[in-house]
Amino acid sequence: MSKEEFPSEKDLPQEDQEKQAKAAEADKAGVKDDKKVKDDKEEAAKLADVELDQLKAEVAALTQKNKDLEDKYLRSQAEIQNAQRRYSKERADLVKYESQRLGKDILSSVDNLERALQVKADDEASRQLKKGIEMTLEGLVRALKDNGIEEIKADGEKFDPTLHQAVQSVSAENDDQKGHVVQVLQKGYVYKDRTLRPAMVVVAQ
């Protein structure tokens, strides 16, 4: 077919020319729309990435906060349990050693009664008085023992710094006597598993 057989745009009717112009504009608009859609998609993807990063950051922050709160909770629980154990122990000790102060105050009276018994009784009245002192002392000692307070064995015993207080030392008569108590100057007492008052002693060296 020869070139003359294809009509040029100027040879087309006005209506056909307008259709072609509209089609060309539509194609251009389509290209623009495709580019806009692509740009919109890219922008949306960027926004989605930003939002995802923000969400990840929030999740990480909340996770750390949760760990911190859990750690504080566990520490608080441990502190409460320790406080409860201390309270229980203190209360048990209070009950166990409730007579300690009273017993310690009575010991001076026991000492005085024992010193009074060392005085020689020459007449009947003195002997009767001494008998009354002995009975009073026996009653006190029995009451102390019933409440867990007992005399510390000291005379002839090996020196024990937790039970004995050495106030003087003397030369030992033999090797077996070394490090042992040879004289008790003041009796000592224990209250259950505590030393209420150490015995004041003389130790052989």
PDB file of C-alpha atoms in Angstrom:
ATOM      1  CA  MET A   1       0.000   0.000   0.000  1.00  0.00           C
ATOM      2  CA  SER A   2       1.407   3.338  -0.906  1.00  0.00           C
ATOM      3  CA  LYS A   3       1.978   6.205   1.457  1.00  0.00           C
ATOM      4  CA  GLU A   4      -0.861   8.072  -0.152  1.00  0.00           C
ATOM      5  CA  GLU A   5      -3.243   5.340   0.983  1.00  0.00           C
ATOM      6  CA  PHE A   6      -2.626   6.316   4.738  1.00  0.00           C
ATOM      7  CA  PRO A   7      -4.146   9.660   5.493  1.00  0.00           C
ATOM      8  CA  SER A   8      -2.239  12.130   7.695  1.00  0.00           C
ATOM      9  CA  GLU A   9      -3.747  13.787  10.769  1.00  0.00           C
ATOM     10  CA  LYS A  10      -4.542  16.888   8.852  1.00  0.00           C
ATOM     11  CA  ASP A  11      -6.415  14.836   6.316  1.00  0.00           C
ATOM     12  CA  LEU A  12      -8.567  13.208   9.040  1.00  0.00           C
ATOM     13  CA  PRO A  13     -11.875  14.637   9.910  1.00  0.00           C
ATOM     14  CA  GLN A  14     -11.993  17.103  12.807  1.00  0.00           C
ATOM     15  CA  GLU A  15     -13.799  14.591  14.984  1.00  0.00           C
ATOM     16  CA  ASP A  16     -11.133  11.948  14.500  1.00  0.00           C
ATOM     17  CA  GLN A  17      -8.401  14.419  15.293  1.00  0.00           C
ATOM     18  CA  GLU A  18     -10.083  15.305  18.568  1.00  0.00           C
ATOM     19  CA  LYS A  19     -10.390  11.630  19.471  1.00  0.00           C
ATOM     20  CA  GLN A  20      -6.698  11.092  18.795  1.00  0.00           C
ATOM     21  CA  ALA A  21      -5.777  14.131  20.935  1.00  0.00           C
ATOM     22  CA  LYS A  22      -7.932  12.885  23.785  1.00  0.00           C
ATOM     23  CA  ALA A  23      -6.412   9.419  23.481  1.00  0.00           C
ATOM     24  CA  ALA A  24      -2.915  10.921  23.608  1.00  0.00           C
ATOM     25  CA  GLU A  25      -3.854  12.998  26.677  1.00  0.00           C
ATOM     26  CA  ALA A  26      -5.399   9.905  28.267  1.00  0.00           C
ATOM     27  CA  ASP A  27      -2.171   7.994  27.679  1.00  0.00           C
ATOM     28  CA  LYS A  28      -0.166  10.807  29.256  1.00  0.00           C
ATOM     29  CA  ALA A  29      -2.587  10.971  32.171  1.00  0.00           C
ATOM     30  CA  GLY A  30      -2.339   7.201  32.550  1.00  0.00           C
ATOM     31  CA  VAL A  31       1.447   7.421  32.744  1.00  0.00           C
ATOM     32  CA  LYS A  32       1.133  10.191  35.336  1.00  0.00           C
ATOM     33  CA  ASP A  33      -1.424   8.159  37.278  1.00  0.00           C
ATOM     34  CA  ASP A  34       0.856   5.100  37.232  1.00  0.00           C
ATOM     35  CA  LYS A  35       3.760   7.224  38.469  1.00  0.00           C
ATOM     36  CA  LYS A  36       1.570   8.738  41.186  1.00  0.00           C
ATOM     37  CA  VAL A  37       0.378   5.287  42.260  1.00  0.00           C
ATOM     38  CA  LYS A  38       3.965   4.097  42.376  1.00  0.00           C
ATOM     39  CA  ASP A  39       5.036   7.155  44.394  1.00  0.00           C
ATOM     40  CA  ASP A  40       2.092   6.686  46.722  1.00  0.00           C
ATOM     41  CA  LYS A  41       3.020   3.043  47.216  1.00  0.00           C
ATOM     42  CA  GLU A  42       6.630   3.944  47.958  1.00  0.00           C
ATOM     43  CA  GLU A  43       5.527   6.652  50.399  1.00  0.00           C
ATOM     44  CA  ALA A  44       3.128   4.223  52.072  1.00  0.00           C
ATOM     45  CA  ALA A  45       5.892   1.625  52.318  1.00  0.00           C
ATOM     46  CA  LYS A  46       8.210   4.206  53.923  1.00  0.00           C
ATOM     47  CA  LEU A  47       5.501   5.204  56.388  1.00  0.00           C
ATOM     48  CA  ALA A  48       4.837   1.537  57.144  1.00  0.00           C
ATOM     49  CA  ASP A  49       8.558   0.989  57.809  1.00  0.00           C
ATOM     50  CA  VAL A  50       8.655   4.023  60.115  1.00  0.00           C
ATOM     51  CA  GLU A  51       5.563   2.826  61.977  1.00  0.00           C
ATOM     52  CA  LEU A  52       7.045  -0.679  62.233  1.00  0.00           C
ATOM     53  CA  ASP A  53      10.274   0.716  63.657  1.00  0.00           C
ATOM     54  CA  GLN A  54       8.270   2.780  66.147  1.00  0.00           C
ATOM     55  CA  LEU A  55       6.251  -0.266  67.158  1.00  0.00           C
ATOM     56  CA  LYS A  56       9.421  -2.309  67.566  1.00  0.00           C
ATOM     57  CA  ALA A  57      10.914   0.432  69.724  1.00  0.00           C
ATOM     58  CA  GLU A  58       7.728   0.582  71.831  1.00  0.00           C
ATOM     59  CA  VAL A  59       7.709  -3.212  72.216  1.00  0.00           C
ATOM     60  CA  ALA A  60      11.374  -3.171  73.270  1.00  0.00           C
ATOM     61  CA  ALA A  61      10.707  -0.362  75.771  1.00  0.00           C
ATOM     62  CA  LEU A  62       7.663  -2.156  77.193  1.00  0.00           C
ATOM     63  CA  THR A  63       9.606  -5.419  77.401  1.00  0.00           C
ATOM     64  CA  GLN A  64      12.421  -3.696  79.325  1.00  0.00           C
ATOM     65  CA  LYS A  65       9.902  -1.948  81.570  1.00  0.00           C
ATOM     66  CA  ASN A  66       8.238  -5.287  82.253  1.00  0.00           C
ATOM     67  CA  LYS A  67      11.604  -6.830  83.149  1.00  0.00           C
ATOM     68  CA  ASP A  68      12.395  -3.917  85.466  1.00  0.00           C
ATOM     69  CA  LEU A  69       9.009  -4.201  87.165  1.00  0.00           C
ATOM     70  CA  GLU A  70       9.413  -7.966  87.499  1.00  0.00           C
ATOM     71  CA  ASP A  71      12.876  -7.468  89.001  1.00  0.00           C
ATOM     72  CA  LYS A  72      11.519  -4.885  91.474  1.00  0.00           C
ATOM     73  CA  TYR A  73       8.673  -7.225  92.356  1.00  0.00           C
ATOM     74  CA  LEU A  74      11.025 -10.134  92.998  1.00  0.00           C
ATOM     75  CA  ARG A  75      13.309  -7.909  95.077  1.00  0.00           C
ATOM     76  CA  SER A  76      10.338  -6.647  97.078  1.00  0.00           C
ATOM     77  CA  GLN A  77       9.147 -10.197  97.657  1.00  0.00           C
ATOM     78  CA  ALA A  78      12.633 -11.211  98.807  1.00  0.00           C
ATOM     79  CA  GLU A  79      12.817  -8.207 101.163  1.00  0.00           C
ATOM     80  CA  ILE A  80       9.386  -9.022 102.588  1.00  0.00           C
ATOM     81  CA  GLN A  81      10.386 -12.654 103.145  1.00  0.00           C
ATOM     82  CA  ASN A  82      13.657 -11.581 104.797  1.00  0.00           C
ATOM     83  CA  ALA A  83      11.774  -9.144 107.018  1.00  0.00           C
ATOM     84  CA  GLN A  84       9.296 -11.872 107.955  1.00  0.00           C
ATOM     85  CA  ARG A  85      12.141 -14.267 108.768  1.00  0.00           C
ATOM     86  CA  ARG A  86      13.893 -11.608 110.881  1.00  0.00           C
ATOM     87  CA  TYR A  87      10.654 -10.805 112.669  1.00  0.00           C
ATOM     88  CA  SER A  88       9.962 -14.497 113.315  1.00  0.00           C
ATOM     89  CA  LYS A  89      13.508 -15.026 114.612  1.00  0.00           C
ATOM     90  CA  GLU A  90      13.368 -11.931 116.815  1.00  0.00           C
ATOM     91  CA  ARG A  91      10.006 -12.997 118.185  1.00  0.00           C
ATOM     92  CA  ALA A  92      11.253 -16.540 118.802  1.00  0.00           C
ATOM     93  CA  ASP A  93      14.349 -15.150 120.537  1.00  0.00           C
ATOM     94  CA  LEU A  94      12.179 -12.832 122.598  1.00  0.00           C
ATOM     95  CA  VAL A  95      10.073 -15.753 123.757  1.00  0.00           C
ATOM     96  CA  LYS A  96      13.082 -18.020 124.216  1.00  0.00           C
ATOM     97  CA  TYR A  97      15.121 -15.497 126.195  1.00  0.00           C
ATOM     98  CA  GLU A  98      12.253 -13.708 127.955  1.00  0.00           C
ATOM     99  CA  SER A  99      13.753 -14.369 131.422  1.00  0.00           C
ATOM    100  CA  GLN A 100      17.263 -13.189 130.576  1.00  0.00           C
ATOM    101  CA  ARG A 101      17.005  -9.662 131.984  1.00  0.00           C
ATOM    102  CA  LEU A 102      15.195 -10.744 135.145  1.00  0.00           C
ATOM    103  CA  GLY A 103      17.700 -13.550 135.723  1.00  0.00           C
ATOM    104  CA  LYS A 104      20.630 -11.187 135.277  1.00  0.00           C
ATOM    105  CA  ASP A 105      19.132  -8.769 137.835  1.00  0.00           C
ATOM    106  CA  ILE A 106      18.613 -11.586 140.352  1.00  0.00           C
ATOM    107  CA  LEU A 107      22.233 -12.776 140.169  1.00  0.00           C
ATOM    108  CA  SER A 108      23.446  -9.918 142.356  1.00  0.00           C
ATOM    109  CA  SER A 109      20.978 -11.022 145.050  1.00  0.00           C
ATOM    110  CA  VAL A 110      22.261 -14.586 144.766  1.00  0.00           C
ATOM    111  CA  ASP A 111      25.826 -13.291 145.197  1.00  0.00           C
ATOM    112  CA  ASN A 112      24.825 -11.359 148.313  1.00  0.00           C
ATOM    113  CA  LEU A 113      23.068 -14.349 149.864  1.00  0.00           C
ATOM    114  CA  GLU A 114      26.094 -16.559 149.189  1.00  0.00           C
ATOM    115  CA  ARG A 115      28.373 -14.006 150.842  1.00  0.00           C
ATOM    116  CA  ALA A 116      26.013 -13.833 153.830  1.00  0.00           C
ATOM    117  CA  LEU A 117      26.285 -17.600 154.252  1.00  0.00           C
ATOM    118  CA  GLN A 118      30.070 -17.317 154.562  1.00  0.00           C
ATOM    119  CA  VAL A 119      29.661 -15.436 157.824  1.00  0.00           C
ATOM    120  CA  LYS A 120      30.159 -17.726 160.821  1.00  0.00           C
ATOM    121  CA  ALA A 121      27.032 -18.329 162.934  1.00  0.00           C
ATOM    122  CA  ASP A 122      27.978 -18.497 166.634  1.00  0.00           C
ATOM    123  CA  ASP A 123      24.608 -18.647 168.357  1.00  0.00           C
ATOM    124  CA  GLU A 124      21.207 -20.161 167.804  1.00  0.00           C
ATOM    125  CA  ALA A 125      19.709 -16.963 166.442  1.00  0.00           C
ATOM    126  CA  SER A 126      22.510 -16.642 163.881  1.00  0.00           C
ATOM    127  CA  ARG A 127      22.127 -20.273 162.896  1.00  0.00           C
ATOM    128  CA  GLN A 128      18.390 -19.810 162.400  1.00  0.00           C
ATOM    129  CA  LEU A 129      19.018 -16.718 160.317  1.00  0.00           C
ATOM    130  CA  LYS A 130      21.599 -18.580 158.295  1.00  0.00           C
ATOM    131  CA  LYS A 131      19.131 -21.412 157.759  1.00  0.00           C
ATOM    132  CA  GLY A 132      16.578 -18.920 156.434  1.00  0.00           C
ATOM    133  CA  ILE A 133      19.177 -17.440 154.079  1.00  0.00           C
ATOM    134  CA  GLU A 134      20.054 -20.935 152.821  1.00  0.00           C
ATOM    135  CA  MET A 135      16.408 -21.687 152.108  1.00  0.00           C
ATOM    136  CA  THR A 136      15.982 -18.354 150.305  1.00  0.00           C
ATOM    137  CA  LEU A 137      19.100 -19.004 148.229  1.00  0.00           C
ATOM    138  CA  GLU A 138      17.961 -22.521 147.367  1.00  0.00           C
ATOM    139  CA  GLY A 139      14.603 -21.153 146.254  1.00  0.00           C
ATOM    140  CA  LEU A 140      16.247 -18.544 144.034  1.00  0.00           C
ATOM    141  CA  VAL A 141      18.661 -21.042 142.503  1.00  0.00           C
ATOM    142  CA  ARG A 142      15.799 -23.471 141.832  1.00  0.00           C
ATOM    143  CA  ALA A 143      13.720 -20.688 140.220  1.00  0.00           C
ATOM    144  CA  LEU A 144      16.676 -19.709 138.045  1.00  0.00           C
ATOM    145  CA  LYS A 145      17.240 -23.314 136.986  1.00  0.00           C
ATOM    146  CA  ASP A 146      13.550 -23.770 136.168  1.00  0.00           C
ATOM    147  CA  ASN A 147      13.866 -20.794 133.824  1.00  0.00           C
ATOM    148  CA  GLY A 148      16.981 -22.111 132.087  1.00  0.00           C
ATOM    149  CA  ILE A 149      19.638 -20.278 134.131  1.00  0.00           C
ATOM    150  CA  GLU A 150      22.386 -22.516 135.514  1.00  0.00           C
ATOM    151  CA  GLU A 151      25.778 -22.081 137.104  1.00  0.00           C
ATOM    152  CA  ILE A 152      28.838 -22.419 134.869  1.00  0.00           C
ATOM    153  CA  LYS A 153      31.233 -25.174 135.889  1.00  0.00           C
ATOM    154  CA  ALA A 154      34.585 -23.482 136.346  1.00  0.00           C
ATOM    155  CA  ASP A 155      36.760 -24.805 139.162  1.00  0.00           C
ATOM    156  CA  GLY A 156      39.287 -27.260 137.705  1.00  0.00           C
ATOM    157  CA  GLU A 157      37.854 -26.860 134.203  1.00  0.00           C
ATOM    158  CA  LYS A 158      39.890 -25.989 131.133  1.00  0.00           C
ATOM    159  CA  PHE A 159      39.734 -22.235 130.547  1.00  0.00           C
ATOM    160  CA  ASP A 160      37.045 -21.301 128.039  1.00  0.00           C
ATOM    161  CA  PRO A 161      36.959 -17.604 127.035  1.00  0.00           C
ATOM    162  CA  THR A 162      33.276 -17.897 126.116  1.00  0.00           C
ATOM    163  CA  LEU A 163      32.407 -19.004 129.664  1.00  0.00           C
ATOM    164  CA  HIS A 164      35.239 -17.748 131.848  1.00  0.00           C
ATOM    165  CA  GLN A 165      36.773 -14.339 132.436  1.00  0.00           C
ATOM    166  CA  ALA A 166      40.389 -14.563 133.581  1.00  0.00           C
ATOM    167  CA  VAL A 167      41.132 -11.788 136.063  1.00  0.00           C
ATOM    168  CA  GLN A 168      44.364 -13.275 137.361  1.00  0.00           C
ATOM    169  CA  SER A 169      46.921 -15.917 136.442  1.00  0.00           C
ATOM    170  CA  VAL A 170      49.231 -17.995 138.644  1.00  0.00           C
ATOM    171  CA  SER A 171      52.042 -20.400 137.970  1.00  0.00           C
ATOM    172  CA  ALA A 172      50.885 -23.943 137.322  1.00  0.00           C
ATOM    173  CA  GLU A 173      51.975 -26.615 139.771  1.00  0.00           C
ATOM    174  CA  ASN A 174      52.238 -29.178 136.954  1.00  0.00           C
ATOM    175  CA  ASP A 175      51.663 -29.486 133.217  1.00  0.00           C
ATOM    176  CA  ASP A 176      48.149 -30.863 133.676  1.00  0.00           C
ATOM    177  CA  GLN A 177      47.127 -27.728 135.537  1.00  0.00           C
ATOM    178  CA  LYS A 178      48.225 -25.360 132.780  1.00  0.00           C
ATOM    179  CA  GLY A 179      45.377 -23.568 131.064  1.00  0.00           C
ATOM    180  CA  HIS A 180      42.907 -24.652 133.751  1.00  0.00           C
ATOM    181  CA  VAL A 181      40.893 -22.680 136.298  1.00  0.00           C
ATOM    182  CA  VAL A 182      42.366 -22.973 139.783  1.00  0.00           C
ATOM    183  CA  GLN A 183      40.060 -20.575 141.623  1.00  0.00           C
ATOM    184  CA  VAL A 184      36.616 -19.043 141.092  1.00  0.00           C
ATOM    185  CA  LEU A 185      36.273 -15.464 142.312  1.00  0.00           C
ATOM    186  CA  GLN A 186      32.684 -15.032 141.161  1.00  0.00           C
ATOM    187  CA  LYS A 187      30.299 -17.628 139.821  1.00  0.00           C
ATOM    188  CA  GLY A 188      29.178 -17.414 136.226  1.00  0.00           C
ATOM    189  CA  TYR A 189      25.841 -18.401 134.723  1.00  0.00           C
ATOM    190  CA  VAL A 190      24.462 -19.494 131.378  1.00  0.00           C
ATOM    191  CA  TYR A 191      20.941 -18.867 130.151  1.00  0.00           C
ATOM    192  CA  LYS A 192      19.958 -21.687 127.814  1.00  0.00           C
ATOM    193  CA  ASP A 193      22.600 -21.376 125.059  1.00  0.00           C
ATOM    194  CA  ARG A 194      23.814 -17.897 126.061  1.00  0.00           C
ATOM    195  CA  THR A 195      26.430 -16.823 128.555  1.00  0.00           C
ATOM    196  CA  LEU A 196      24.466 -14.680 130.975  1.00  0.00           C
ATOM    197  CA  ARG A 197      27.536 -13.797 133.038  1.00  0.00           C
ATOM    198  CA  PRO A 198      31.022 -15.299 132.634  1.00  0.00           C
ATOM    199  CA  ALA A 199      32.707 -16.743 135.688  1.00  0.00           C
ATOM    200  CA  MET A 200      35.537 -14.569 137.068  1.00  0.00           C
ATOM    201  CA  VAL A 201      38.439 -16.951 137.554  1.00  0.00           C
ATOM    202  CA  VAL A 202      42.131 -17.406 138.248  1.00  0.00           C
ATOM    203  CA  VAL A 203      43.961 -19.426 135.584  1.00  0.00           C
ATOM    204  CA  ALA A 204      47.150 -21.436 135.898  1.00  0.00           C
ATOM    205  CA  GLN A 205      49.810 -20.684 133.290  1.00  0.00           C
TER     206      GLN A 205
END
